[in-house]
XYZ file of C-alpha atoms in Angstrom:
474
model
C -25.607 92.131 38.668
C -22.016 91.025 39.356
C -20.738 94.376 38.218
C -23.083 96.207 40.570
C -21.882 93.940 43.463
C -18.408 94.664 42.568
C -19.025 98.502 42.436
C -20.827 98.269 45.819
C -17.967 96.297 47.349
C -15.410 98.923 45.996
C -17.446 101.731 47.506
C -17.702 100.067 50.893
C -13.889 99.489 50.928
C -13.260 103.046 50.214
C -15.382 104.258 53.109
C -13.877 104.604 56.608
C -14.904 102.043 59.195
C -16.739 104.678 61.196
C -18.876 105.571 58.080
C -19.635 101.879 57.463
C -20.559 101.156 60.952
C -22.800 104.203 61.114
C -24.603 103.250 57.836
C -24.919 99.626 59.022
C -26.368 100.744 62.449
C -28.704 103.441 60.890
C -29.856 100.911 58.192
C -30.702 98.220 60.863
C -32.571 100.703 62.988
C -34.304 102.223 60.144
C -35.399 98.991 58.726
C -36.903 98.064 62.242
C -38.719 101.349 62.408
C -40.118 101.136 58.834
C -41.057 97.492 59.444
C -42.941 98.416 62.729
C -44.740 101.375 61.080
C -45.750 99.244 58.053
C -46.943 96.470 60.393
C -48.900 98.948 62.515
C -50.522 100.342 59.297
C -51.807 96.968 58.193
C -52.975 96.058 61.644
C -54.948 99.364 61.902
C -56.441 99.033 58.445
C -57.500 95.448 59.227
C -59.083 96.415 62.477
C -61.063 99.299 60.958
C -62.311 97.240 58.068
C -63.029 94.282 60.562
C -65.235 96.692 62.766
C -67.139 97.781 59.609
C -67.663 94.242 58.628
C -69.014 93.456 62.191
C -71.436 96.398 61.785
C -72.616 94.983 58.528
C -73.078 91.478 59.982
C -75.176 93.001 62.933
C -77.247 95.047 60.506
C -77.872 91.890 58.363
C -78.890 89.928 61.254
C -81.385 92.549 62.416
C -82.846 92.965 58.991
C -83.242 89.082 58.640
C -85.038 88.892 61.946
C -87.345 91.832 61.208
C -88.210 90.729 57.734
C -88.694 87.115 57.753
C -90.807 85.797 54.896
C -90.697 89.002 52.907
C -90.161 88.940 49.103
C -87.602 90.820 46.927
C -87.723 94.545 47.838
C -85.759 97.496 49.067
C -85.769 97.390 52.867
C -83.772 100.587 53.460
C -82.086 102.922 50.974
C -80.854 105.953 52.870
C -77.211 104.857 53.519
C -76.071 107.897 51.617
C -75.883 109.632 54.951
C -73.475 108.885 57.660
C -76.295 109.031 60.311
C -78.699 106.821 58.240
C -78.975 103.131 58.832
C -77.465 100.622 56.537
C -78.951 100.175 52.989
C -80.660 96.781 52.674
C -82.326 94.965 49.936
C -83.679 91.529 49.226
C -82.589 90.018 45.882
C -84.107 86.900 44.195
C -82.133 84.283 42.452
C -83.710 85.210 38.989
C -84.160 88.663 37.533
C -87.802 87.817 36.648
C -88.763 88.005 40.281
C -87.286 91.515 40.898
C -89.575 94.245 42.112
C -90.611 97.049 39.839
C -88.627 99.736 41.749
C -84.899 99.823 41.159
C -82.463 98.574 43.715
C -80.328 101.239 45.475
C -77.389 98.827 45.603
C -75.751 97.282 42.536
C -76.841 93.690 41.747
C -74.411 91.391 40.003
C -74.238 87.665 38.988
C -72.373 86.701 42.325
C -75.396 88.175 44.137
C -77.844 85.858 42.203
C -75.518 82.879 42.994
C -75.698 83.687 46.778
C -79.546 83.756 46.399
C -79.448 80.415 44.496
C -77.283 78.864 47.260
C -74.363 78.306 44.879
C -72.000 80.761 46.419
C -70.984 81.547 49.913
C -71.729 84.961 51.478
C -69.082 87.612 50.694
C -67.992 91.140 51.447
C -67.198 93.600 48.641
C -66.624 97.162 47.978
C -68.751 99.426 45.755
C -69.362 103.064 44.882
C -73.001 104.503 45.220
C -74.395 107.846 45.533
C -70.875 109.261 44.841
C -69.607 107.549 48.076
C -67.622 104.441 48.711
C -69.700 101.604 50.178
C -68.761 98.377 52.134
C -71.285 95.726 51.306
C -72.274 92.242 52.707
C -74.156 89.838 50.562
C -75.607 86.798 52.387
C -78.573 84.383 52.150
C -82.071 85.320 53.002
C -84.015 82.115 53.050
C -84.589 79.936 49.934
C -84.018 81.561 46.617
C -83.253 85.041 48.061
C -80.110 86.941 49.046
C -79.733 89.976 51.352
C -77.477 92.903 50.469
C -76.513 95.182 53.304
C -74.194 98.324 52.761
C -72.694 101.071 54.798
C -70.574 104.047 53.932
C -66.819 103.206 54.029
C -65.423 106.703 53.549
C -64.989 107.200 57.359
C -62.989 103.945 57.411
C -60.887 105.012 54.299
C -60.223 108.453 55.954
C -59.054 106.822 59.133
C -56.682 104.594 57.024
C -55.277 107.465 55.125
C -54.778 109.433 58.470
C -53.014 106.383 59.990
C -50.874 106.039 56.816
C -49.755 109.715 57.011
C -49.060 109.591 60.812
C -47.182 106.349 60.506
C -45.155 107.724 57.581
C -44.192 110.639 59.719
C -43.308 108.508 62.627
C -41.212 106.188 60.278
C -39.390 109.156 58.755
C -38.624 110.399 62.190
C -37.467 106.933 63.153
C -35.118 106.818 60.031
C -33.730 110.225 61.043
C -33.267 109.147 64.580
C -31.617 105.951 63.324
C -29.120 108.012 61.407
C -28.260 110.064 64.522
C -28.117 106.994 66.695
C -25.883 105.225 64.109
C -23.498 108.090 64.031
C -23.403 108.268 67.866
C -22.960 104.551 68.092
C -20.120 104.513 65.632
C -18.363 107.613 67.246
C -18.689 106.140 70.766
C -18.086 102.376 69.965
C -14.930 103.142 67.716
C -13.456 105.849 70.019
C -10.814 103.352 71.511
C -10.035 102.189 67.856
C -9.659 105.800 66.861
C -7.200 106.411 69.729
C -5.416 103.148 68.889
C -5.090 104.238 65.308
C -3.835 107.809 66.348
C -1.258 106.199 68.647
C -0.057 103.777 66.054
C 0.352 106.670 63.485
C 2.092 108.891 66.061
C 4.512 105.974 66.852
C 5.085 105.316 63.132
C 5.762 109.104 62.603
C 7.985 109.616 65.711
C 9.423 106.017 66.114
C 8.909 106.461 69.803
C 7.117 103.494 71.521
C 6.592 105.322 74.771
C 3.075 106.543 73.720
C 0.153 104.784 75.315
C -3.740 104.611 74.675
C -5.824 105.992 77.403
C -8.099 103.450 78.786
C -11.491 104.158 80.596
C -11.391 103.587 84.166
C -12.751 100.385 85.683
C -11.537 96.908 86.536
C -10.012 94.853 83.628
C -12.721 92.171 83.994
C -15.405 94.559 82.975
C -13.635 95.944 79.882
C -15.243 95.383 76.369
C -13.555 93.780 73.458
C -12.243 97.044 71.984
C -10.948 98.263 75.432
C -9.238 94.868 75.798
C -7.660 95.292 72.393
C -6.344 98.684 73.478
C -5.001 97.265 76.781
C -3.243 94.450 74.632
C -1.878 97.109 72.339
C -0.444 99.076 75.346
C 1.151 95.820 76.626
C 2.648 95.236 73.162
C 3.962 98.809 73.159
C 5.466 98.198 76.546
C 7.313 95.121 75.334
C 8.353 97.016 72.227
C 9.685 99.831 74.181
C 11.555 97.375 76.356
C 13.006 95.651 73.385
C 14.011 99.005 71.748
C 15.688 100.142 74.998
C 17.520 96.889 75.436
C 18.665 97.062 71.759
C 19.910 100.583 72.136
C 21.704 99.684 75.449
C 23.276 96.561 73.854
C 24.643 98.629 70.968
C 25.880 101.314 73.311
C 27.428 98.805 75.652
C 28.847 96.803 72.806
C 30.406 100.014 71.214
C 31.897 100.935 74.626
C 33.409 97.471 75.116
C 34.691 97.229 71.621
C 36.386 100.676 71.753
C 39.296 99.557 73.812
C 40.345 96.299 72.223
C 39.942 97.954 68.810
C 42.185 100.875 69.868
C 44.775 98.438 71.219
C 44.566 96.388 67.848
C 45.029 99.607 65.917
C 48.066 100.722 67.997
C 49.783 97.233 67.731
C 49.031 96.991 64.005
C 50.528 100.413 63.446
C 53.496 99.422 65.650
C 54.131 96.252 63.604
C 53.982 98.333 60.454
C 57.259 99.847 61.567
C 58.733 96.471 62.421
C 61.973 97.431 60.886
C 62.481 99.872 63.816
C 61.752 97.403 66.559
C 63.878 94.877 68.338
C 62.908 91.191 67.977
C 61.584 91.237 71.542
C 59.493 94.325 70.816
C 57.984 92.585 67.764
C 57.262 89.462 69.597
C 55.482 91.527 72.340
C 53.436 93.455 69.758
C 52.573 90.244 67.850
C 51.392 88.572 71.017
C 49.337 91.675 72.059
C 47.813 91.777 68.632
C 46.803 88.009 68.730
C 45.262 88.456 72.189
C 43.372 91.497 71.122
C 42.048 89.677 68.076
C 40.952 86.672 70.173
C 39.285 89.126 72.650
C 37.451 90.918 69.842
C 36.461 87.552 68.327
C 35.135 86.305 71.608
C 33.134 89.441 72.249
C 31.558 89.255 68.768
C 30.726 85.736 69.204
C 29.121 86.374 72.546
C 27.056 89.149 70.968
C 25.922 86.842 68.244
C 24.775 84.294 70.922
C 22.977 86.882 72.889
C 21.068 87.845 69.713
C 19.370 84.448 69.733
C 16.393 84.817 71.844
C 14.812 81.270 71.212
C 16.132 77.882 70.364
C 15.313 76.543 66.868
C 12.805 73.919 67.344
C 14.057 71.562 64.754
C 17.261 71.328 66.746
C 15.671 70.152 70.027
C 16.363 66.694 71.292
C 16.216 64.757 74.526
C 19.567 65.621 76.168
C 21.032 63.718 79.105
C 22.150 66.574 81.494
C 24.675 64.376 83.258
C 26.422 63.772 79.898
C 26.552 67.527 79.122
C 27.950 68.199 82.585
C 30.684 65.654 82.135
C 31.624 67.157 78.764
C 31.706 70.663 80.153
C 33.837 69.766 83.016
C 36.333 67.983 80.753
C 36.555 71.120 78.467
C 37.072 73.398 81.614
C 39.871 71.158 82.815
C 41.626 71.643 79.379
C 41.029 75.294 79.482
C 42.025 75.861 83.013
C 44.791 73.365 83.768
C 45.772 74.838 87.072
C 42.260 74.667 88.618
C 40.771 71.427 89.976
C 37.179 70.731 88.754
C 34.875 68.251 90.795
C 31.677 66.660 89.435
C 29.174 64.931 91.565
C 26.065 63.395 90.026
C 23.378 62.041 92.185
C 21.932 58.482 91.614
C 18.562 59.743 90.581
C 19.977 62.299 88.061
C 22.330 60.228 86.154
C 19.992 59.255 83.349
C 17.727 62.341 83.598
C 16.934 64.009 80.263
C 15.431 67.278 79.151
C 14.543 68.531 75.535
C 17.161 71.093 74.442
C 20.066 71.858 72.217
C 23.287 70.083 73.390
C 25.719 72.651 72.164
C 23.664 75.508 73.680
C 23.465 73.702 77.028
C 27.121 72.948 77.043
C 27.812 76.667 76.412
C 25.751 77.530 79.471
C 27.685 75.178 81.785
C 31.016 76.244 80.266
C 30.241 79.912 81.026
C 29.433 79.001 84.734
C 32.694 76.970 85.023
C 34.670 79.616 83.433
C 33.273 82.184 85.640
C 33.970 80.157 88.686
C 37.482 79.360 87.639
C 38.190 82.959 86.985
C 37.499 83.885 90.675
C 38.909 80.662 92.443
C 42.113 81.129 94.392
C 44.984 78.900 93.585
C 44.570 75.444 95.112
C 40.718 75.556 95.661
C 38.445 73.429 93.577
C 35.377 74.426 91.487
C 32.519 72.003 92.425
C 29.500 70.984 90.130
C 26.786 68.825 91.513
C 23.612 67.460 89.664
C 20.782 66.248 91.721
C 17.038 65.477 91.458
C 14.236 66.741 93.755
C 10.508 66.283 93.973
C 8.513 63.274 93.159
C 10.317 60.934 90.912
C 13.871 60.590 89.954
C 14.359 63.743 87.847
C 13.701 61.836 84.599
C 10.999 62.697 81.997
C 8.544 60.791 84.076
C 8.546 63.071 87.038
C 10.744 65.085 89.518
C 13.036 68.087 88.800
C 16.714 68.613 88.341
C 19.000 71.065 90.028
C 22.702 71.709 88.972
C 24.884 73.808 91.097
C 28.293 75.322 90.380
C 30.249 76.793 93.305
C 33.676 78.306 93.857
C 35.721 79.261 96.869
C 36.539 82.768 95.890
C 35.509 86.137 97.262
C 31.813 85.630 96.371
C 29.346 88.169 95.027
C 28.899 91.362 97.069
C 25.339 91.970 97.912
C 25.253 95.340 95.988
C 26.382 93.410 92.835
C 24.093 90.456 93.185
C 21.061 91.928 91.434
C 23.153 92.850 88.211
C 25.294 89.822 87.774
C 23.238 88.586 84.823
C 23.086 91.985 83.094
C 24.902 92.446 79.881
C 28.426 93.926 80.165
C 28.098 94.199 83.965
C 31.324 93.696 85.778
C 31.868 94.124 89.364
C 34.793 96.035 90.862
C 36.777 92.719 91.587
C 36.229 91.477 88.001
C 37.213 94.542 85.980
C 40.842 93.617 86.021
C 40.164 90.043 84.885
C 39.733 88.993 81.284
C 36.161 88.671 79.899
C 33.484 90.607 78.134
C 30.864 90.695 80.838
C 28.504 88.666 78.579
C 29.079 85.046 79.908
C 26.437 85.108 82.741
C 23.918 87.058 80.680
C 24.192 84.468 77.935
C 23.972 81.492 80.445
C 20.653 82.960 81.817
C 19.336 83.522 78.301
C 20.154 79.893 77.359
C 18.551 78.622 80.624
C 15.289 80.525 80.106
C 15.178 79.295 76.384
C 15.241 75.713 77.786
C 12.550 76.319 80.440
C 15.122 76.475 83.314
C 15.898 79.044 85.830
C 19.423 80.285 86.683
C 20.087 82.112 90.026
C 23.163 83.315 91.856
C 23.838 83.523 95.631
C 26.413 83.090 98.313
C 27.774 79.596 99.080
C 27.969 78.265 102.624
C 31.445 78.966 103.860
C 32.226 81.627 101.194
C 32.357 81.767 97.534
C 29.726 82.143 94.818
C 26.923 79.571 94.153
C 25.083 79.298 90.794
C 21.955 77.160 90.658
C 20.373 75.892 87.369
C 16.882 74.480 87.939
C 14.895 72.440 85.519
C 11.200 72.001 86.180
C 9.578 68.635 86.801
C 8.997 66.361 83.802
C 5.409 65.567 82.690
């Protein structure tokens, strides 16, 4: 049996889902149809026999009333004809009391037992006169039994006709079940077929722009398969956006790397002919080569940072934001010695903490401070402020945190404001300044990975204002 089951399981696995669903639906409907026909057959058969038994009971009651006190004899013996009344005979408990004339109905030991009162009345089937009979044996006073019989062939014929008709109906039901099963599988799996076709087309063309056609109607009334198709379309949209972003990043990175690599190659080739250069020329070429290497290294490091979409969970810890801000300002002062950096921490935000990676949060604030220092005119400060808002003091027990960085430079033009966080985007005023155009994009990515939001705008009185907002603690 286990081998048969394994063979059946192997056969099912090799069949398409549509075939298996059609077979399952057809089998279920066919089983119901055959079950209903079988139940109807037994009900019809029972009712026909029950009606015949009622006729026998009525005939026996009539014979008993009309022949009270009569001895053993044949009361009526013409039941061989359909129009004739029931055959009836009175049988004694012992064969010695039988009449001389033969009985038209068979007399067996159970009949004598009914006459003697040791057996209950019963129905039985017999064959007489070449015809099937239905017979009732019941008591007829003391020491006697009454046998009443009717022809049963009309009932048997009706049962056979019912069997033929119900078999035809059952066969038609099985055929209809097969057609309905095929239709159900074809209709029900149509979205799955479209989903499969789309997935195969994407796998063949590597083009995630394809979509599955969804039936019209509000999303709340879609079935499970349609919702699956809608989710697949959403996934394709995310995949398309991811692929587009990846291609754009590669293209932008290639463009940004082309210039410094060309300069590195030129300076390296120049230094290869150092014997033809003066000491001053060699120093300038060496300095340019070093700056180019640092620029390329910074660009590659920024690209690696941007490739990290999420923070590793094992590295998360409760970070005091004010401490990270103080560290970032100290680093900025060392990197920009001619720029004045001011830090203001509100009383309610000094001890506030948020879950995060300290090094990544420090990189975020450093990028903001470097960007502000780059556009700050000489003698103007870069201001960082940390404050709490909402209910609570900004700690983990409630309230939110807001960190702002502002400069007093030219500010961000309104046309450039929507793009300041895009990768490699550099405004007209920033193209002559050092940098890769990745700092702000990296800052926003780190902020979102920590559940914060980074926005840019114009500062009151001029300059740019960047605001980092942490949500309220639980």
